GROMACS .gro file of C-alpha atoms in nm:
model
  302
    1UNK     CA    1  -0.659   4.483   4.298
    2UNK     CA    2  -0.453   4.676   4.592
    3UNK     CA    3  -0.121   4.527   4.448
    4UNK     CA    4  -0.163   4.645   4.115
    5UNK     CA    5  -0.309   5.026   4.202
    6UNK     CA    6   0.009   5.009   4.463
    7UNK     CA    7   0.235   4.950   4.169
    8UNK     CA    8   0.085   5.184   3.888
    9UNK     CA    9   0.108   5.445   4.178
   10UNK     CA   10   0.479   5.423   4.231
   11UNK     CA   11   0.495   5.358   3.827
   12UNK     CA   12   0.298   5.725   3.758
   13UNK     CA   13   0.575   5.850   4.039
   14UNK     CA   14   0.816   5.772   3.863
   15UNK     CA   15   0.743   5.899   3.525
   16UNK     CA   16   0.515   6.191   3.655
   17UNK     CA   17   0.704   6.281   3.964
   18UNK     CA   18   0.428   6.518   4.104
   19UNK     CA   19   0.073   6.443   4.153
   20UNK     CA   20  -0.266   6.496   4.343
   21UNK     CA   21  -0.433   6.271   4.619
   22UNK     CA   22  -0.754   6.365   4.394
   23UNK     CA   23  -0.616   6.264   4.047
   24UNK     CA   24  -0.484   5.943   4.167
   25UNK     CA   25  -0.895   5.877   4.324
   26UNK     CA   26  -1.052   6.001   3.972
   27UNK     CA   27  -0.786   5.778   3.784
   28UNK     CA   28  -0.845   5.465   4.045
   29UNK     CA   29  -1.179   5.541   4.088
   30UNK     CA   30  -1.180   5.548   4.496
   31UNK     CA   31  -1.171   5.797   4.798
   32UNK     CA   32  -0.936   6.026   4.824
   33UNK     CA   33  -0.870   5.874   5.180
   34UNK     CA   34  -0.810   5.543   4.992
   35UNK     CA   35  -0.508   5.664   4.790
   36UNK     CA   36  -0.336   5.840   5.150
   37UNK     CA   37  -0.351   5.468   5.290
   38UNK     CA   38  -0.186   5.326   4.987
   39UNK     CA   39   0.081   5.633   5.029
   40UNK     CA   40   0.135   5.497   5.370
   41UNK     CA   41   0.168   5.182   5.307
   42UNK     CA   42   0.407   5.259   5.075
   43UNK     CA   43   0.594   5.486   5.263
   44UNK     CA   44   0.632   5.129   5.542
   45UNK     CA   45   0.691   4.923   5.262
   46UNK     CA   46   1.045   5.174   5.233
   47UNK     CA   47   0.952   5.348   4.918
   48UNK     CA   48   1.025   5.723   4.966
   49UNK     CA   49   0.711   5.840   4.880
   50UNK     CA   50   0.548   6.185   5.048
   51UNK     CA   51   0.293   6.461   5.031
   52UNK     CA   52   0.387   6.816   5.086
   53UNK     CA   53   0.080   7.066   5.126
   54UNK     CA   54   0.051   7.424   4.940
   55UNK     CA   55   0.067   7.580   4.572
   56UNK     CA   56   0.272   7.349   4.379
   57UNK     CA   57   0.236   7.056   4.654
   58UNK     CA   58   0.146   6.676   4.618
   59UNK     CA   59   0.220   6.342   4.617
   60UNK     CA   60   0.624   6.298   4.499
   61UNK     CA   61   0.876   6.029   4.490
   62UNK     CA   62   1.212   6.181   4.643
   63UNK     CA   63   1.411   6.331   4.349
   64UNK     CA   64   1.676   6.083   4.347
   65UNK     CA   65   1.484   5.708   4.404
   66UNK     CA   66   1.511   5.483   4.141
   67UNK     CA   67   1.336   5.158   4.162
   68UNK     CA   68   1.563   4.886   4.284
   69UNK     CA   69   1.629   4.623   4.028
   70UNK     CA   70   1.933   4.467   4.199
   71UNK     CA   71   1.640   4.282   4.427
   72UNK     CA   72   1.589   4.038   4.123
   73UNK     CA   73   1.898   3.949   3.905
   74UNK     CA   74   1.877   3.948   3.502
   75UNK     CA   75   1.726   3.582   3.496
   76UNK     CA   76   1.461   3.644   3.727
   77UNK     CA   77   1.379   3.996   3.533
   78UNK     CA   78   1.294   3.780   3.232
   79UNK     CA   79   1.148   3.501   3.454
   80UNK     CA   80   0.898   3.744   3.552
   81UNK     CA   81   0.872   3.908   3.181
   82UNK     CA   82   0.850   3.545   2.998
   83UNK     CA   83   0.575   3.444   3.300
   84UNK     CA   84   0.375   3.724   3.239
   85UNK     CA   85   0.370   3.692   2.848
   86UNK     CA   86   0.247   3.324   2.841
   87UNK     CA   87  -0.029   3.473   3.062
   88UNK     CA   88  -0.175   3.612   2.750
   89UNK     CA   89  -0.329   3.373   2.604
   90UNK     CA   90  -0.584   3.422   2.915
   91UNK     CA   91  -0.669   3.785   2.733
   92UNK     CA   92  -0.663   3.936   3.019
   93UNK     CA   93  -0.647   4.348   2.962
   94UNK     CA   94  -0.421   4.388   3.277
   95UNK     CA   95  -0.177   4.107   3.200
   96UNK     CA   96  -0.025   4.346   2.902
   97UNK     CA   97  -0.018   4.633   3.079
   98UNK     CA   98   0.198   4.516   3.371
   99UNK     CA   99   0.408   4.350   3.106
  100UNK     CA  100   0.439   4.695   2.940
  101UNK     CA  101   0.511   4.891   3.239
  102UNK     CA  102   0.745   4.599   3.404
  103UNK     CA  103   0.945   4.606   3.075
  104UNK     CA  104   0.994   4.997   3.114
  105UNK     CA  105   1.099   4.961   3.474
  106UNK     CA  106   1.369   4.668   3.353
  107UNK     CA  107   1.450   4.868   3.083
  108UNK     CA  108   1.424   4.530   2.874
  109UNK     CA  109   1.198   4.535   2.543
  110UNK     CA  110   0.947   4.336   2.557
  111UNK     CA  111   0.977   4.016   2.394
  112UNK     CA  112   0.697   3.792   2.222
  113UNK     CA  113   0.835   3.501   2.245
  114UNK     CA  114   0.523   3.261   2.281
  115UNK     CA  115   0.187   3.235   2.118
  116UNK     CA  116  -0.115   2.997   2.174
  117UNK     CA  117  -0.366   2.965   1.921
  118UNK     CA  118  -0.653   2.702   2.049
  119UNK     CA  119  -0.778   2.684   1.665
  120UNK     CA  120  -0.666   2.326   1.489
  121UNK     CA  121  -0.469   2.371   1.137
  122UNK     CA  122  -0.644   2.490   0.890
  123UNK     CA  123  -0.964   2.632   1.065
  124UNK     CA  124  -1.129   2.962   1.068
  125UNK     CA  125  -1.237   2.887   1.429
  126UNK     CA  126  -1.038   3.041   1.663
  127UNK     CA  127  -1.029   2.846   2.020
  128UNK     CA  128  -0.909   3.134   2.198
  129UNK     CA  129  -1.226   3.294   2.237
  130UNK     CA  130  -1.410   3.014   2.376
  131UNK     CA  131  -1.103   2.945   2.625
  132UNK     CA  132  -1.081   3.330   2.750
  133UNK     CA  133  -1.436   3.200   2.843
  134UNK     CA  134  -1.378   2.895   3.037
  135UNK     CA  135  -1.109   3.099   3.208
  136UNK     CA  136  -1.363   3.365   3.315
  137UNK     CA  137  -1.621   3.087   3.420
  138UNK     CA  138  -1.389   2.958   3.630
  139UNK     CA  139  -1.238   3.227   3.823
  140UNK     CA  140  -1.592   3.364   3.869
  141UNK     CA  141  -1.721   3.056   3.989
  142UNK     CA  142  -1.963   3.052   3.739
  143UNK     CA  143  -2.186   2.753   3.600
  144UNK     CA  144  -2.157   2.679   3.219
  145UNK     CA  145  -2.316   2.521   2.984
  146UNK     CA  146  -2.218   2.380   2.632
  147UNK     CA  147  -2.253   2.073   2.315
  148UNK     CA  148  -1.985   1.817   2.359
  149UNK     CA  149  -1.921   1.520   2.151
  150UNK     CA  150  -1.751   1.241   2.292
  151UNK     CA  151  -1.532   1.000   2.213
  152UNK     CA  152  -1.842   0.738   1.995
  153UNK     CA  153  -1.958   1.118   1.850
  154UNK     CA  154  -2.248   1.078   2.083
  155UNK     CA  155  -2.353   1.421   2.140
  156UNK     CA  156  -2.511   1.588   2.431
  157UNK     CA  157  -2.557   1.879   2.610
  158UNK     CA  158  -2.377   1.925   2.928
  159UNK     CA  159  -2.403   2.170   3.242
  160UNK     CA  160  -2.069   2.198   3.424
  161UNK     CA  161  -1.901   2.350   3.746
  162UNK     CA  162  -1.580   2.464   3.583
  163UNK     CA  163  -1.263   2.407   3.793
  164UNK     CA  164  -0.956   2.365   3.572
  165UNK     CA  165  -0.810   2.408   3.225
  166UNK     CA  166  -0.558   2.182   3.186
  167UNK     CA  167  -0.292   2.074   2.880
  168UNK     CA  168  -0.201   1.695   2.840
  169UNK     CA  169   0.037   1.569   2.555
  170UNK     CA  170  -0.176   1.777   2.270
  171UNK     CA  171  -0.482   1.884   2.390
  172UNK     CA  172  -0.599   2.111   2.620
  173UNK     CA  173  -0.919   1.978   2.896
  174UNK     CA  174  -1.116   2.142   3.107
  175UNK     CA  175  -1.206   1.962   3.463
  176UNK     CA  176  -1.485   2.022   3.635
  177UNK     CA  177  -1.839   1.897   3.807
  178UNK     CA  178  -2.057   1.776   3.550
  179UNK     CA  179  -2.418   1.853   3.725
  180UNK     CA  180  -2.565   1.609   3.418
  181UNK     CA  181  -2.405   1.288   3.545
  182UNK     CA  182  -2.349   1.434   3.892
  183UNK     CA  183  -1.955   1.335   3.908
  184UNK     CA  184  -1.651   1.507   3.799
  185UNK     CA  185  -1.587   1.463   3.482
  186UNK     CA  186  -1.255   1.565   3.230
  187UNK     CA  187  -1.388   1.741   2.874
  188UNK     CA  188  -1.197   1.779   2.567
  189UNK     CA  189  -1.185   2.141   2.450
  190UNK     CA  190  -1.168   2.043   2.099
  191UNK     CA  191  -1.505   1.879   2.124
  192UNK     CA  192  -1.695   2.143   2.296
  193UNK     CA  193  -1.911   2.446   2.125
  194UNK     CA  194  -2.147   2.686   2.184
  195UNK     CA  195  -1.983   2.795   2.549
  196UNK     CA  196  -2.198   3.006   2.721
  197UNK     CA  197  -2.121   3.139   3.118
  198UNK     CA  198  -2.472   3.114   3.295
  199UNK     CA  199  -2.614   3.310   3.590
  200UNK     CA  200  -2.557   3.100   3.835
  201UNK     CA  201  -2.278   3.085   4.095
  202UNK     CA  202  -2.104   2.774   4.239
  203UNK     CA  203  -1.923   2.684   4.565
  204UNK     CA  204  -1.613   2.500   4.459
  205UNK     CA  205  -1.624   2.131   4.581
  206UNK     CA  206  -1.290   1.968   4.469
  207UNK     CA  207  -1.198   1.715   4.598
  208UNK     CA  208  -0.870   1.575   4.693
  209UNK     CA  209  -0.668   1.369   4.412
  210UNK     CA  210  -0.893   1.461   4.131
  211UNK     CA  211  -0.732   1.433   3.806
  212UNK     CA  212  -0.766   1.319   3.423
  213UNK     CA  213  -0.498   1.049   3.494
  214UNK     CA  214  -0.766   0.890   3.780
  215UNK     CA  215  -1.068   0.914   3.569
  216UNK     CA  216  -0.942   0.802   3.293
  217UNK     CA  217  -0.797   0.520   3.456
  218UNK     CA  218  -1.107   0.453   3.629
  219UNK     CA  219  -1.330   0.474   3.274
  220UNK     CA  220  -1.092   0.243   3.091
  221UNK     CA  221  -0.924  -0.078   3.083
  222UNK     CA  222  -0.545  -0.011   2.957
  223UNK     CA  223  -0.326  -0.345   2.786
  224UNK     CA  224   0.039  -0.348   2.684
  225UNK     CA  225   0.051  -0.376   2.263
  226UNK     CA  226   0.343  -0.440   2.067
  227UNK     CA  227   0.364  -0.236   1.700
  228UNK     CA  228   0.615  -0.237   1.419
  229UNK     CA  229   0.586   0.052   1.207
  230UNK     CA  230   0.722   0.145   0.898
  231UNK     CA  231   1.017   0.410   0.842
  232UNK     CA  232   0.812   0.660   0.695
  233UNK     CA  233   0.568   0.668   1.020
  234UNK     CA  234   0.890   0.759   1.201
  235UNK     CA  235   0.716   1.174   1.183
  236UNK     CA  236   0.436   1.006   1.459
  237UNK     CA  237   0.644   0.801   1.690
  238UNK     CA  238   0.836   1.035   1.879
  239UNK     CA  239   0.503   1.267   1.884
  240UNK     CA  240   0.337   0.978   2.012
  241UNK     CA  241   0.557   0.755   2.224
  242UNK     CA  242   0.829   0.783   2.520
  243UNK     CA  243   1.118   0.760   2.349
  244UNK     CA  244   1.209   0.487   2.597
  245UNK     CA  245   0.881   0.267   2.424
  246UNK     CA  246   1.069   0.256   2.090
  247UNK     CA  247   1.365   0.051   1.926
  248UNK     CA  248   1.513   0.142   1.599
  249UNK     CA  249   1.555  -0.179   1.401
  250UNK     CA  250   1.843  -0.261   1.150
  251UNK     CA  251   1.578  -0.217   0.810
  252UNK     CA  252   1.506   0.173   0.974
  253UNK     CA  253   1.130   0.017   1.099
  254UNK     CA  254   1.040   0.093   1.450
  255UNK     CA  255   0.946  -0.155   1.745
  256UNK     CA  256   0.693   0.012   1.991
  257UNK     CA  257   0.579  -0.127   2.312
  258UNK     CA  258   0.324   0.096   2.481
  259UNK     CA  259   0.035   0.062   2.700
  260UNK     CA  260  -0.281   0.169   2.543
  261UNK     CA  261  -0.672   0.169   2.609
  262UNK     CA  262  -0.810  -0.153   2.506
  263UNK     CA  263  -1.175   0.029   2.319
  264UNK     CA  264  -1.298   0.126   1.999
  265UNK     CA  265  -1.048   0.415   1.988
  266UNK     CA  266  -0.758   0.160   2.003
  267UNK     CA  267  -0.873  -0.025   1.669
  268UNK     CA  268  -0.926   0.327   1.503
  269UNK     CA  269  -0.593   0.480   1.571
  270UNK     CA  270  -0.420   0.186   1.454
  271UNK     CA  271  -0.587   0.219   1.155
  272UNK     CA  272  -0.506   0.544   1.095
  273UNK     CA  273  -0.155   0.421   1.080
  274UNK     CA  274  -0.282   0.311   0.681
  275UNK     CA  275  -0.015   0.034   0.578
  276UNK     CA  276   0.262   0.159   0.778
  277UNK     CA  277   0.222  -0.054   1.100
  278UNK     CA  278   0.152  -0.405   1.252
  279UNK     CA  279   0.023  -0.509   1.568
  280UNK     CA  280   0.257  -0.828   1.643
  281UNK     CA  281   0.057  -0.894   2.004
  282UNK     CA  282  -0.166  -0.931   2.178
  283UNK     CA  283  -0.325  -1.159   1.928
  284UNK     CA  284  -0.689  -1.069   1.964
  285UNK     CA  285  -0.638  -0.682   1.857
  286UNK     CA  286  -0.414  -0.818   1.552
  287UNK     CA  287  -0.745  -1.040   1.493
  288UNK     CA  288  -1.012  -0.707   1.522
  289UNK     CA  289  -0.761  -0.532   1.297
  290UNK     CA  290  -0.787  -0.840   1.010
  291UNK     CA  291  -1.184  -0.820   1.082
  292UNK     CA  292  -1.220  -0.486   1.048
  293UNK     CA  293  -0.998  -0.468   0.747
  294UNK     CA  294  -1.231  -0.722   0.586
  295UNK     CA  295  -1.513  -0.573   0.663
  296UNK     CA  296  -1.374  -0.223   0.465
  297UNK     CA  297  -1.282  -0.427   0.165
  298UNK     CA  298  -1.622  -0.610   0.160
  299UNK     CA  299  -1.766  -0.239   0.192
  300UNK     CA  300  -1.536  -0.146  -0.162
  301UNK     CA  301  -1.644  -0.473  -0.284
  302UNK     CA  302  -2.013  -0.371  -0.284
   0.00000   0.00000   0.00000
């Protein structure tokens, strides 16, 4: 909070040039002997920054300072510009204004040149509001509770010590201390609702090596499968896959050998595939794909 009052002071300076110990306390809402320390440490800090007494007196910049941009060199000027724009998505009020004012100082307009909408395709929902939530929870150590589904569609209500929101291939998690099943536990954002930040406070308790990797690793049992897909899945491979997990073949098919978690979820995103792949091994998921293929046509066949 220091930091930034420190650098809207010298930024007021500079386009103000003259101004009062008292309107810099009303604006900052602190003592008056809380805005001469900041002018000192300023002043040791080598910014020419002073106070003269009298009619017409205050606090002034010297007439010929200008702040000095050749510390950081035109790529790390937008470094610092691009870093502080994908901050927004965290809707945080004082993100944009230091963006603004930083953009001034550069004398660089500001360019918008990412956007994060949480919402999927075609939804009215909009993500964003429920992750400027998490966010919040987490920085103010905050307990929260919310309805998850999980992966079967079982659904449940969970209470959580929120930790960290992170973004793996195309989803975004959140990590954090499920006080339900008393572990740490990773949740898909997607599959949560009705967020709410409760009362209580937390002390964080992470632990070392913690990460979605581990648990998932430790919840599932992975086995190497071997697909052939047809050219017109080619729009999911390379979304889906390392690129080093896939062969081109001569008829413009696709060999893919992956690892992948041997579960329900295995059967069910092969068959989302429709007629466009083939499991060629392991055997026994080629046989669950036949029996659950029969068992759909015997469905039809009703």
């Amino acid at each position: 909070m220091q930091m930034n009052r420190l650098f809207e002071i010298v930024y007021i300076l500079l386009n103000k040039k003259t101004t009062t110990a008292k309107e810099l306390a009303e604006r900052f809402e602190v003592s008056v002997r809380t805005i001469y320390r900041d002018i000192d440490m300023l002043s040791s800090a080598g910014i020419p920054v002073y106070a003269s007494q009298g009619k017409g007196g205050g606090i002034s910049l010297l007439d010929d300072y200008v702040l000095n941009k050749s510390l950081l060199s035109e790529e790390e000027q937008n470094e610092i510009l691009f870093a502080l724009q994908s901050l927004t998505v965290t809707q945080n009020p004082e993100t944009d204004k230091v963006l603004s004012k930083l953009s001034s100082l550069f004398n660089k307009s500001k360019t918008n040149w990412i956007e994060v909408d949480l919402s999927p395709w075609g939804s009215d929902k909009n993500k964003t509001c429920e992750f400027t939530i998490l966010k919040n929870a987490i920085l103010n150590h905050q307990i929260i509770e919310f309805t998850y589904f999980n992966s079967s569609g079982e659904k449940s209500t969970r209470t959580v010590e929120p930790l960290k929101l992170i973004f793996k291939v195309h989803a975004w998690y959140l990590q954090g201390f499920c006080l339900i099943k008393n572990e740490y536990r990773t949740f898909k954002i997607s599959r949560m609702s009705h967020v709410e930040i409760m009362q209580e406070f937390f002390v964080d308790r992470m632990s070392e090596g913690f990460s979605v990797d581990n648990k998932e690793q430790n919840y599932q049992k992975w086995i190497n499968v071997q697909l052939q897909i047809a050219p017109q899945g080619a729009y999911r491979i390379f979304d889906e896959f390392d690129e080093n997990e896939i062969t081109k073949n001569q008829d413009g098919s696709f060999m893919v050998v992956t690892s992948l978690p041997e579960n329900e979820w295995l059967l069910h995103y092969i068959l989302s595939f429709g007629t466009d792949i083939e499991v060629l091994a392991p055997q026994n998921i080629r046989e669950m794909v036949q029996d659950k293929l029969e068992e759909i046509i015997w469905k039809y066949k009703k």
